[in-house]
Amino acid sequence: MNALPDTWAPIIVYPAQDIIVNLDACGPSTAIVNFEATATDNCGVASFTVSLPVGVSGAVIIPSAGGSRVQVVAVPGTYNILLTATDVNGNVRTEDFRIIVTQPARPVDNLACINNFNVTLDANCQATLTSDMVLTGNRGCLTPADFEIVVVDG
């Protein structure tokens, strides 16, 4: 039996470095960040929380169904993640790290129509037209699937 009082705070195991997520300029503007965090103590852990500072917007911690996996959904920005563990004797330890989400600006769409072009018909008197054949310029984040070409005779 140990008669000495417990004065040791729990140990928190968490990402040793900031988590940096670089989003694609043309992709979604939300990152889903997964990491693991746990707390341990020789006398037992009474509570362990993962949180954001009060008043922070742009990020949400998704409640875990259990275990050490934590999921954060965040838009571009820098977020301090706070980890707090309390053991059964009231000793508290707090740690923190950052999640940094970046996304470059979307490229500018700057398109113009090509005034005149020739199309060669196949043996069935048909041709396939693509946006590359009728547009010139910077497509930004647009893809060929974003265009519909309508041919009007006359």
CSV table of N, CA and C in Angstrom, one decimal:
chain,number,residue,atom,x,y,z
A,1,MET,N,0.8,-1.2,0.0
A,1,MET,CA,0.0,0.0,0.0
A,1,MET,C,0.9,1.2,0.0
A,2,ASN,N,0.5,2.2,-0.9
A,2,ASN,CA,1.3,3.4,-1.0
A,2,ASN,C,0.6,4.5,-0.2
A,3,ALA,N,1.3,5.0,0.8
A,3,ALA,CA,0.8,6.1,1.7
A,3,ALA,C,1.1,7.5,1.2
A,4,LEU,N,1.9,7.6,0.2
A,4,LEU,CA,2.2,8.9,-0.3
A,4,LEU,C,1.1,9.5,-1.2
A,5,PRO,N,0.8,10.8,-1.1
A,5,PRO,CA,-0.3,11.3,-1.9
A,5,PRO,C,0.1,11.4,-3.4
A,6,ASP,N,-0.9,11.3,-4.2
A,6,ASP,CA,-0.6,11.3,-5.7
A,6,ASP,C,-0.5,12.8,-6.1
A,7,THR,N,0.7,13.2,-6.6
A,7,THR,CA,0.9,14.6,-7.0
A,7,THR,C,1.3,14.6,-8.5
A,8,TRP,N,1.2,13.5,-9.1
A,8,TRP,CA,1.6,13.4,-10.6
A,8,TRP,C,0.4,13.6,-11.4
A,9,ALA,N,0.5,14.5,-12.3
A,9,ALA,CA,-0.6,14.8,-13.3
A,9,ALA,C,-0.6,13.7,-14.4
A,10,PRO,N,-1.7,13.4,-15.0
A,10,PRO,CA,-1.7,12.4,-16.1
A,10,PRO,C,-0.7,12.8,-17.2
A,11,ILE,N,-0.4,11.8,-18.0
A,11,ILE,CA,0.4,12.0,-19.2
A,11,ILE,C,-0.5,12.0,-20.4
A,12,ILE,N,-0.4,13.0,-21.3
A,12,ILE,CA,-1.2,13.0,-22.5
A,12,ILE,C,-0.4,12.7,-23.7
A,13,VAL,N,-0.8,11.8,-24.5
A,13,VAL,CA,-0.2,11.3,-25.7
A,13,VAL,C,-1.0,11.9,-26.8
A,14,TYR,N,-0.3,12.7,-27.7
A,14,TYR,CA,-1.0,13.5,-28.7
A,14,TYR,C,0.0,13.7,-29.9
A,15,PRO,N,-0.4,14.3,-31.0
A,15,PRO,CA,0.5,14.6,-32.1
A,15,PRO,C,1.7,15.5,-31.6
A,16,ALA,N,2.9,15.0,-31.9
A,16,ALA,CA,4.1,15.8,-31.5
A,16,ALA,C,4.3,17.1,-32.2
A,17,GLN,N,3.7,17.2,-33.4
A,17,GLN,CA,3.9,18.4,-34.2
A,17,GLN,C,2.5,18.9,-34.7
A,18,ASP,N,2.5,20.1,-35.1
A,18,ASP,CA,1.3,20.7,-35.7
A,18,ASP,C,0.9,19.8,-36.9
A,19,ILE,N,-0.4,19.7,-37.1
A,19,ILE,CA,-0.9,19.0,-38.3
A,19,ILE,C,-1.2,20.1,-39.3
A,20,ILE,N,-0.6,19.9,-40.5
A,20,ILE,CA,-0.8,20.9,-41.6
A,20,ILE,C,-1.5,20.2,-42.7
A,21,VAL,N,-2.6,20.8,-43.2
A,21,VAL,CA,-3.4,20.3,-44.3
A,21,VAL,C,-3.4,21.3,-45.4
A,22,ASN,N,-3.0,21.0,-46.6
A,22,ASN,CA,-3.0,21.9,-47.7
A,22,ASN,C,-4.1,21.4,-48.7
A,23,LEU,N,-5.2,22.2,-48.8
A,23,LEU,CA,-6.3,21.8,-49.7
A,23,LEU,C,-6.0,22.3,-51.1
A,24,ASP,N,-6.6,21.6,-52.0
A,24,ASP,CA,-6.4,21.9,-53.5
A,24,ASP,C,-7.2,23.2,-53.7
A,25,ALA,N,-6.7,24.1,-54.6
A,25,ALA,CA,-7.4,25.3,-54.9
A,25,ALA,C,-8.8,25.1,-55.5
A,26,CYS,N,-8.9,24.0,-56.3
A,26,CYS,CA,-10.2,23.7,-56.9
A,26,CYS,C,-11.0,22.7,-56.2
A,27,GLY,N,-10.6,22.3,-55.0
A,27,GLY,CA,-11.3,21.3,-54.3
A,27,GLY,C,-12.2,21.9,-53.2
A,28,PRO,N,-12.8,21.0,-52.4
A,28,PRO,CA,-13.7,21.5,-51.3
A,28,PRO,C,-12.9,22.4,-50.3
A,29,SER,N,-13.5,23.3,-49.7
A,29,SER,CA,-12.8,24.2,-48.8
A,29,SER,C,-13.0,23.8,-47.3
A,30,THR,N,-13.1,22.5,-47.1
A,30,THR,CA,-13.2,21.9,-45.8
A,30,THR,C,-12.3,20.7,-45.7
A,31,ALA,N,-11.5,20.7,-44.6
A,31,ALA,CA,-10.6,19.5,-44.3
A,31,ALA,C,-11.2,18.7,-43.2
A,32,ILE,N,-11.0,17.4,-43.3
A,32,ILE,CA,-11.3,16.4,-42.3
A,32,ILE,C,-10.0,15.9,-41.8
A,33,VAL,N,-9.7,16.2,-40.5
A,33,VAL,CA,-8.4,15.9,-39.9
A,33,VAL,C,-8.6,14.8,-38.8
A,34,ASN,N,-7.9,13.7,-38.9
A,34,ASN,CA,-8.0,12.7,-37.9
A,34,ASN,C,-6.7,12.6,-37.2
A,35,PHE,N,-6.8,12.4,-35.9
A,35,PHE,CA,-5.6,12.2,-35.1
A,35,PHE,C,-5.9,11.3,-33.9
A,36,GLU,N,-4.9,10.8,-33.2
A,36,GLU,CA,-5.2,10.1,-32.0
A,36,GLU,C,-4.6,10.8,-30.8
A,37,ALA,N,-5.4,10.8,-29.7
A,37,ALA,CA,-4.9,11.4,-28.4
A,37,ALA,C,-5.5,10.6,-27.3
A,38,THR,N,-4.6,10.3,-26.3
A,38,THR,CA,-5.0,9.6,-25.1
A,38,THR,C,-4.4,10.2,-23.9
A,39,ALA,N,-4.9,9.7,-22.7
A,39,ALA,CA,-4.3,10.1,-21.4
A,39,ALA,C,-4.1,8.9,-20.6
A,40,THR,N,-3.0,8.9,-19.8
A,40,THR,CA,-2.8,7.7,-18.9
A,40,THR,C,-2.3,8.3,-17.6
A,41,ASP,N,-2.5,7.5,-16.5
A,41,ASP,CA,-2.1,7.9,-15.2
A,41,ASP,C,-2.0,6.7,-14.3
A,42,ASN,N,-1.0,6.7,-13.4
A,42,ASN,CA,-0.8,5.5,-12.6
A,42,ASN,C,-1.9,5.3,-11.6
A,43,CYS,N,-2.7,6.3,-11.3
A,43,CYS,CA,-3.9,6.1,-10.4
A,43,CYS,C,-5.2,6.0,-11.1
A,44,GLY,N,-5.2,6.3,-12.4
A,44,GLY,CA,-6.4,6.3,-13.2
A,44,GLY,C,-6.8,7.7,-13.7
A,45,VAL,N,-7.4,7.7,-14.9
A,45,VAL,CA,-7.8,9.0,-15.5
A,45,VAL,C,-9.3,9.1,-15.2
A,46,ALA,N,-9.7,10.3,-14.6
A,46,ALA,CA,-11.1,10.5,-14.4
A,46,ALA,C,-11.8,11.1,-15.6
A,47,SER,N,-11.1,12.0,-16.3
A,47,SER,CA,-11.6,12.7,-17.5
A,47,SER,C,-10.5,13.1,-18.4
A,48,PHE,N,-10.9,13.0,-19.7
A,48,PHE,CA,-10.0,13.5,-20.8
A,48,PHE,C,-10.8,14.2,-21.8
A,49,THR,N,-10.5,15.4,-22.2
A,49,THR,CA,-11.3,16.2,-23.2
A,49,THR,C,-10.4,16.7,-24.3
A,50,VAL,N,-10.9,16.8,-25.4
A,50,VAL,CA,-10.3,17.4,-26.6
A,50,VAL,C,-11.2,18.6,-27.0
A,51,SER,N,-10.7,19.8,-27.0
A,51,SER,CA,-11.6,20.9,-27.3
A,51,SER,C,-10.9,22.0,-28.1
A,52,LEU,N,-11.7,23.0,-28.5
A,52,LEU,CA,-11.2,24.2,-29.1
A,52,LEU,C,-11.4,25.3,-28.1
A,53,PRO,N,-10.6,26.4,-28.2
A,53,PRO,CA,-10.8,27.5,-27.3
A,53,PRO,C,-12.2,28.1,-27.5
A,54,VAL,N,-12.8,28.6,-26.4
A,54,VAL,CA,-14.1,29.3,-26.5
A,54,VAL,C,-14.1,30.4,-27.5
A,55,GLY,N,-15.2,30.4,-28.3
A,55,GLY,CA,-15.3,31.4,-29.3
A,55,GLY,C,-14.7,31.1,-30.7
A,56,VAL,N,-14.1,30.0,-30.8
A,56,VAL,CA,-13.5,29.7,-32.1
A,56,VAL,C,-14.5,29.2,-33.1
A,57,SER,N,-14.5,29.8,-34.3
A,57,SER,CA,-15.4,29.3,-35.3
A,57,SER,C,-14.6,28.8,-36.5
A,58,GLY,N,-15.2,28.0,-37.4
A,58,GLY,CA,-14.5,27.5,-38.6
A,58,GLY,C,-14.1,26.1,-38.4
A,59,ALA,N,-14.1,25.5,-37.2
A,59,ALA,CA,-13.7,24.2,-36.9
A,59,ALA,C,-14.7,23.5,-35.9
A,60,VAL,N,-14.9,22.2,-36.1
A,60,VAL,CA,-15.8,21.5,-35.2
A,60,VAL,C,-15.1,20.2,-34.9
A,61,ILE,N,-15.1,19.8,-33.6
A,61,ILE,CA,-14.6,18.5,-33.2
A,61,ILE,C,-15.8,17.5,-33.2
A,62,ILE,N,-15.7,16.4,-34.0
A,62,ILE,CA,-16.7,15.5,-34.1
A,62,ILE,C,-16.6,14.5,-32.9
A,63,PRO,N,-17.7,14.3,-32.1
A,63,PRO,CA,-17.7,13.4,-31.0
A,63,PRO,C,-17.2,12.0,-31.4
A,64,SER,N,-16.4,11.4,-30.6
A,64,SER,CA,-15.9,10.1,-30.9
A,64,SER,C,-16.9,9.1,-30.3
A,65,ALA,N,-17.0,8.0,-30.9
A,65,ALA,CA,-17.8,6.9,-30.4
A,65,ALA,C,-17.0,6.1,-29.4
A,66,GLY,N,-15.8,6.5,-29.0
A,66,GLY,CA,-14.9,5.8,-28.1
A,66,GLY,C,-13.6,5.6,-28.7
A,67,GLY,N,-12.6,5.3,-27.9
A,67,GLY,CA,-11.3,5.1,-28.4
A,67,GLY,C,-10.5,6.4,-28.4
A,68,SER,N,-9.4,6.3,-29.0
A,68,SER,CA,-8.5,7.5,-29.0
A,68,SER,C,-8.5,8.3,-30.3
A,69,ARG,N,-9.3,7.9,-31.3
A,69,ARG,CA,-9.4,8.6,-32.5
A,69,ARG,C,-10.2,9.9,-32.4
A,70,VAL,N,-9.7,11.0,-32.9
A,70,VAL,CA,-10.4,12.3,-32.8
A,70,VAL,C,-10.5,12.8,-34.3
A,71,GLN,N,-11.6,13.4,-34.6
A,71,GLN,CA,-11.8,13.9,-35.9
A,71,GLN,C,-12.3,15.4,-35.8
A,72,VAL,N,-11.6,16.3,-36.6
A,72,VAL,CA,-11.9,17.7,-36.6
A,72,VAL,C,-12.2,18.1,-38.1
A,73,VAL,N,-13.3,18.8,-38.2
A,73,VAL,CA,-13.7,19.3,-39.6
A,73,VAL,C,-13.4,20.8,-39.5
A,74,ALA,N,-12.6,21.3,-40.5
A,74,ALA,CA,-12.1,22.7,-40.4
A,74,ALA,C,-12.0,23.3,-41.8
A,75,VAL,N,-12.4,24.6,-41.9
A,75,VAL,CA,-12.1,25.4,-43.0
A,75,VAL,C,-10.7,26.0,-42.9
A,76,PRO,N,-10.2,26.6,-44.0
A,76,PRO,CA,-8.8,27.2,-43.8
A,76,PRO,C,-8.7,28.1,-42.6
A,77,GLY,N,-7.6,27.9,-41.9
A,77,GLY,CA,-7.3,28.7,-40.7
A,77,GLY,C,-6.4,28.0,-39.8
A,78,THR,N,-6.1,28.6,-38.7
A,78,THR,CA,-5.2,27.9,-37.7
A,78,THR,C,-6.0,27.8,-36.4
A,79,TYR,N,-6.0,26.5,-35.9
A,79,TYR,CA,-6.8,26.2,-34.7
A,79,TYR,C,-5.9,25.5,-33.7
A,80,ASN,N,-6.0,26.1,-32.5
A,80,ASN,CA,-5.4,25.4,-31.3
A,80,ASN,C,-6.3,24.3,-30.8
A,81,ILE,N,-5.8,23.1,-30.6
A,81,ILE,CA,-6.5,22.0,-30.1
A,81,ILE,C,-6.0,21.8,-28.6
A,82,LEU,N,-7.0,21.9,-27.7
A,82,LEU,CA,-6.7,21.8,-26.3
A,82,LEU,C,-7.0,20.4,-25.8
A,83,LEU,N,-6.0,19.8,-25.1
A,83,LEU,CA,-6.2,18.5,-24.5
A,83,LEU,C,-6.1,18.6,-23.0
A,84,THR,N,-7.1,18.2,-22.3
A,84,THR,CA,-7.0,18.3,-20.8
A,84,THR,C,-7.3,16.9,-20.2
A,85,ALA,N,-6.5,16.5,-19.3
A,85,ALA,CA,-6.7,15.2,-18.6
A,85,ALA,C,-6.7,15.5,-17.1
A,86,THR,N,-7.6,14.9,-16.3
A,86,THR,CA,-7.7,14.9,-14.9
A,86,THR,C,-7.6,13.5,-14.3
A,87,ASP,N,-6.8,13.3,-13.4
A,87,ASP,CA,-6.7,11.9,-12.8
A,87,ASP,C,-7.7,11.8,-11.6
A,88,VAL,N,-7.9,10.6,-11.1
A,88,VAL,CA,-8.9,10.4,-10.0
A,88,VAL,C,-8.6,11.2,-8.7
A,89,ASN,N,-7.4,11.7,-8.6
A,89,ASN,CA,-7.0,12.5,-7.4
A,89,ASN,C,-7.1,14.0,-7.7
A,90,GLY,N,-7.6,14.4,-8.9
A,90,GLY,CA,-7.7,15.8,-9.2
A,90,GLY,C,-6.5,16.5,-9.8
A,91,ASN,N,-5.5,15.8,-10.1
A,91,ASN,CA,-4.3,16.4,-10.8
A,91,ASN,C,-4.7,16.6,-12.2
A,92,VAL,N,-4.3,17.8,-12.8
A,92,VAL,CA,-4.7,18.1,-14.1
A,92,VAL,C,-3.5,18.4,-15.0
A,93,ARG,N,-3.5,18.0,-16.2
A,93,ARG,CA,-2.5,18.3,-17.2
A,93,ARG,C,-3.2,18.8,-18.4
A,94,THR,N,-2.7,19.9,-19.0
A,94,THR,CA,-3.3,20.5,-20.3
A,94,THR,C,-2.1,20.6,-21.3
A,95,GLU,N,-2.4,20.1,-22.5
A,95,GLU,CA,-1.4,20.2,-23.6
A,95,GLU,C,-2.2,20.8,-24.8
A,96,ASP,N,-1.4,21.3,-25.8
A,96,ASP,CA,-2.1,21.8,-27.0
A,96,ASP,C,-1.2,21.6,-28.2
A,97,PHE,N,-1.8,21.7,-29.3
A,97,PHE,CA,-1.1,21.7,-30.6
A,97,PHE,C,-2.0,22.4,-31.6
A,98,ARG,N,-1.5,22.6,-32.8
A,98,ARG,CA,-2.3,23.4,-33.8
A,98,ARG,C,-2.6,22.5,-35.0
A,99,ILE,N,-3.8,22.8,-35.6
A,99,ILE,CA,-4.2,22.3,-36.9
A,99,ILE,C,-4.2,23.5,-37.8
A,100,ILE,N,-3.4,23.4,-38.9
A,100,ILE,CA,-3.3,24.5,-39.8
A,100,ILE,C,-3.8,24.0,-41.1
A,101,VAL,N,-4.9,24.7,-41.6
A,101,VAL,CA,-5.5,24.3,-42.9
A,101,VAL,C,-5.3,25.5,-43.9
A,102,THR,N,-4.7,25.2,-45.0
A,102,THR,CA,-4.5,26.3,-46.0
A,102,THR,C,-5.1,25.9,-47.3
A,103,GLN,N,-5.5,26.9,-48.1
A,103,GLN,CA,-6.1,26.6,-49.4
A,103,GLN,C,-5.7,27.9,-50.3
A,104,PRO,N,-5.0,27.7,-51.4
A,104,PRO,CA,-4.7,28.8,-52.2
A,104,PRO,C,-6.0,29.3,-52.9
A,105,ALA,N,-5.9,30.5,-53.4
A,105,ALA,CA,-7.1,31.1,-54.1
A,105,ALA,C,-7.4,30.3,-55.3
A,106,ARG,N,-8.7,30.3,-55.7
A,106,ARG,CA,-9.1,29.6,-56.9
A,106,ARG,C,-8.5,30.3,-58.1
A,107,PRO,N,-8.0,29.6,-59.1
A,107,PRO,CA,-7.6,30.3,-60.3
A,107,PRO,C,-8.8,31.0,-61.0
A,108,VAL,N,-8.5,32.1,-61.6
A,108,VAL,CA,-9.5,32.9,-62.3
A,108,VAL,C,-10.0,32.3,-63.6
A,109,ASP,N,-11.3,32.2,-63.8
A,109,ASP,CA,-11.8,31.8,-65.1
A,109,ASP,C,-11.8,33.0,-66.0
A,110,ASN,N,-11.2,32.8,-67.2
A,110,ASN,CA,-11.1,33.9,-68.1
A,110,ASN,C,-11.2,33.3,-69.5
A,111,LEU,N,-12.4,33.1,-70.0
A,111,LEU,CA,-12.6,32.4,-71.3
A,111,LEU,C,-13.2,33.3,-72.3
A,112,ALA,N,-12.9,33.0,-73.6
A,112,ALA,CA,-13.5,33.7,-74.7
A,112,ALA,C,-13.8,32.7,-75.8
A,113,CYS,N,-14.8,33.0,-76.6
A,113,CYS,CA,-15.2,32.1,-77.7
A,113,CYS,C,-14.3,32.3,-78.9
A,114,ILE,N,-14.0,31.2,-79.5
A,114,ILE,CA,-13.3,31.2,-80.8
A,114,ILE,C,-14.3,31.5,-81.9
A,115,ASN,N,-14.1,32.6,-82.6
A,115,ASN,CA,-15.1,33.0,-83.6
A,115,ASN,C,-15.4,32.1,-84.7
A,116,ASN,N,-14.3,31.6,-85.3
A,116,ASN,CA,-14.4,30.7,-86.5
A,116,ASN,C,-13.6,29.5,-86.3
A,117,PHE,N,-14.1,28.4,-86.6
A,117,PHE,CA,-13.4,27.1,-86.6
A,117,PHE,C,-14.0,26.1,-87.6
A,118,ASN,N,-13.3,25.2,-88.0
A,118,ASN,CA,-13.7,24.2,-89.0
A,118,ASN,C,-13.9,22.9,-88.3
A,119,VAL,N,-14.9,22.1,-88.7
A,119,VAL,CA,-15.2,20.8,-88.2
A,119,VAL,C,-15.3,19.9,-89.3
A,120,THR,N,-14.7,18.7,-89.2
A,120,THR,CA,-14.8,17.7,-90.3
A,120,THR,C,-15.7,16.6,-89.8
A,121,LEU,N,-16.7,16.4,-90.6
A,121,LEU,CA,-17.7,15.4,-90.3
A,121,LEU,C,-17.2,14.0,-90.6
A,122,ASP,N,-17.7,13.0,-89.9
A,122,ASP,CA,-17.3,11.6,-90.2
A,122,ASP,C,-18.2,11.0,-91.3
A,123,ALA,N,-18.1,9.7,-91.5
A,123,ALA,CA,-18.9,9.1,-92.6
A,123,ALA,C,-20.4,9.1,-92.3
A,124,ASN,N,-20.8,9.3,-91.0
A,124,ASN,CA,-22.2,9.3,-90.7
A,124,ASN,C,-22.7,10.8,-90.6
A,125,CYS,N,-21.8,11.7,-91.1
A,125,CYS,CA,-22.2,13.1,-91.1
A,125,CYS,C,-22.3,13.7,-89.6
A,126,GLN,N,-21.4,13.2,-88.8
A,126,GLN,CA,-21.4,13.6,-87.4
A,126,GLN,C,-20.0,14.1,-87.0
A,127,ALA,N,-19.9,14.8,-85.9
A,127,ALA,CA,-18.6,15.3,-85.3
A,127,ALA,C,-18.8,15.5,-83.8
A,128,THR,N,-17.8,15.3,-83.1
A,128,THR,CA,-17.8,15.5,-81.7
A,128,THR,C,-17.1,16.9,-81.4
A,129,LEU,N,-17.8,17.8,-80.7
A,129,LEU,CA,-17.2,19.1,-80.4
A,129,LEU,C,-16.9,19.1,-78.9
A,130,THR,N,-15.7,19.7,-78.6
A,130,THR,CA,-15.3,19.8,-77.2
A,130,THR,C,-15.2,21.3,-76.9
A,131,SER,N,-15.1,21.6,-75.6
A,131,SER,CA,-15.0,23.0,-75.2
A,131,SER,C,-13.6,23.5,-75.7
A,132,ASP,N,-12.6,22.7,-75.8
A,132,ASP,CA,-11.3,23.1,-76.3
A,132,ASP,C,-11.4,23.7,-77.7
A,133,MET,N,-12.4,23.2,-78.5
A,133,MET,CA,-12.5,23.6,-79.9
A,133,MET,C,-13.2,25.0,-80.0
A,134,VAL,N,-14.0,25.4,-79.0
A,134,VAL,CA,-14.8,26.6,-79.1
A,134,VAL,C,-14.4,27.7,-78.1
A,135,LEU,N,-13.5,27.4,-77.1
A,135,LEU,CA,-13.2,28.3,-76.1
A,135,LEU,C,-11.7,28.5,-76.0
A,136,THR,N,-11.2,29.6,-75.7
A,136,THR,CA,-9.8,29.9,-75.5
A,136,THR,C,-9.6,30.6,-74.1
A,137,GLY,N,-8.5,30.5,-73.5
A,137,GLY,CA,-8.2,31.2,-72.3
A,137,GLY,C,-8.0,30.3,-71.1
A,138,ASN,N,-8.1,30.9,-69.9
A,138,ASN,CA,-7.8,30.2,-68.7
A,138,ASN,C,-9.1,29.6,-68.1
A,139,ARG,N,-9.2,28.3,-67.9
A,139,ARG,CA,-10.4,27.6,-67.4
A,139,ARG,C,-10.5,27.6,-65.9
A,140,GLY,N,-9.4,28.1,-65.2
A,140,GLY,CA,-9.5,28.1,-63.8
A,140,GLY,C,-9.7,26.7,-63.2
A,141,CYS,N,-10.8,26.5,-62.5
A,141,CYS,CA,-11.1,25.2,-61.9
A,141,CYS,C,-12.2,24.5,-62.8
A,142,LEU,N,-12.6,25.0,-63.9
A,142,LEU,CA,-13.6,24.4,-64.7
A,142,LEU,C,-13.0,23.2,-65.5
A,143,THR,N,-13.8,22.2,-65.7
A,143,THR,CA,-13.3,21.0,-66.5
A,143,THR,C,-14.2,20.9,-67.7
A,144,PRO,N,-13.8,20.1,-68.7
A,144,PRO,CA,-14.7,20.0,-69.9
A,144,PRO,C,-16.1,19.5,-69.6
A,145,ALA,N,-16.3,18.8,-68.5
A,145,ALA,CA,-17.6,18.3,-68.1
A,145,ALA,C,-18.5,19.5,-67.6
A,146,ASP,N,-17.9,20.6,-67.4
A,146,ASP,CA,-18.7,21.8,-66.9
A,146,ASP,C,-19.4,22.5,-68.1
A,147,PHE,N,-19.1,22.1,-69.3
A,147,PHE,CA,-19.6,22.9,-70.5
A,147,PHE,C,-20.6,22.0,-71.2
A,148,GLU,N,-21.5,22.7,-71.8
A,148,GLU,CA,-22.5,22.1,-72.7
A,148,GLU,C,-22.4,22.9,-74.0
A,149,ILE,N,-22.2,22.2,-75.1
A,149,ILE,CA,-22.1,22.9,-76.4
A,149,ILE,C,-23.4,22.6,-77.2
A,150,VAL,N,-24.0,23.7,-77.6
A,150,VAL,CA,-25.2,23.6,-78.4
A,150,VAL,C,-24.9,24.1,-79.8
A,151,VAL,N,-25.2,23.4,-80.8
A,151,VAL,CA,-25.0,23.8,-82.2
A,151,VAL,C,-26.4,24.2,-82.7
A,152,VAL,N,-26.3,25.4,-83.3
A,152,VAL,CA,-27.5,26.0,-83.9
A,152,VAL,C,-27.2,26.2,-85.4
A,153,ASP,N,-28.1,25.6,-86.2
A,153,ASP,CA,-27.9,25.7,-87.7
A,153,ASP,C,-28.5,27.0,-88.2
A,154,GLY,N,-27.7,27.7,-89.0
A,154,GLY,CA,-28.3,28.9,-89.6
A,154,GLY,C,-27.6,30.1,-89.2
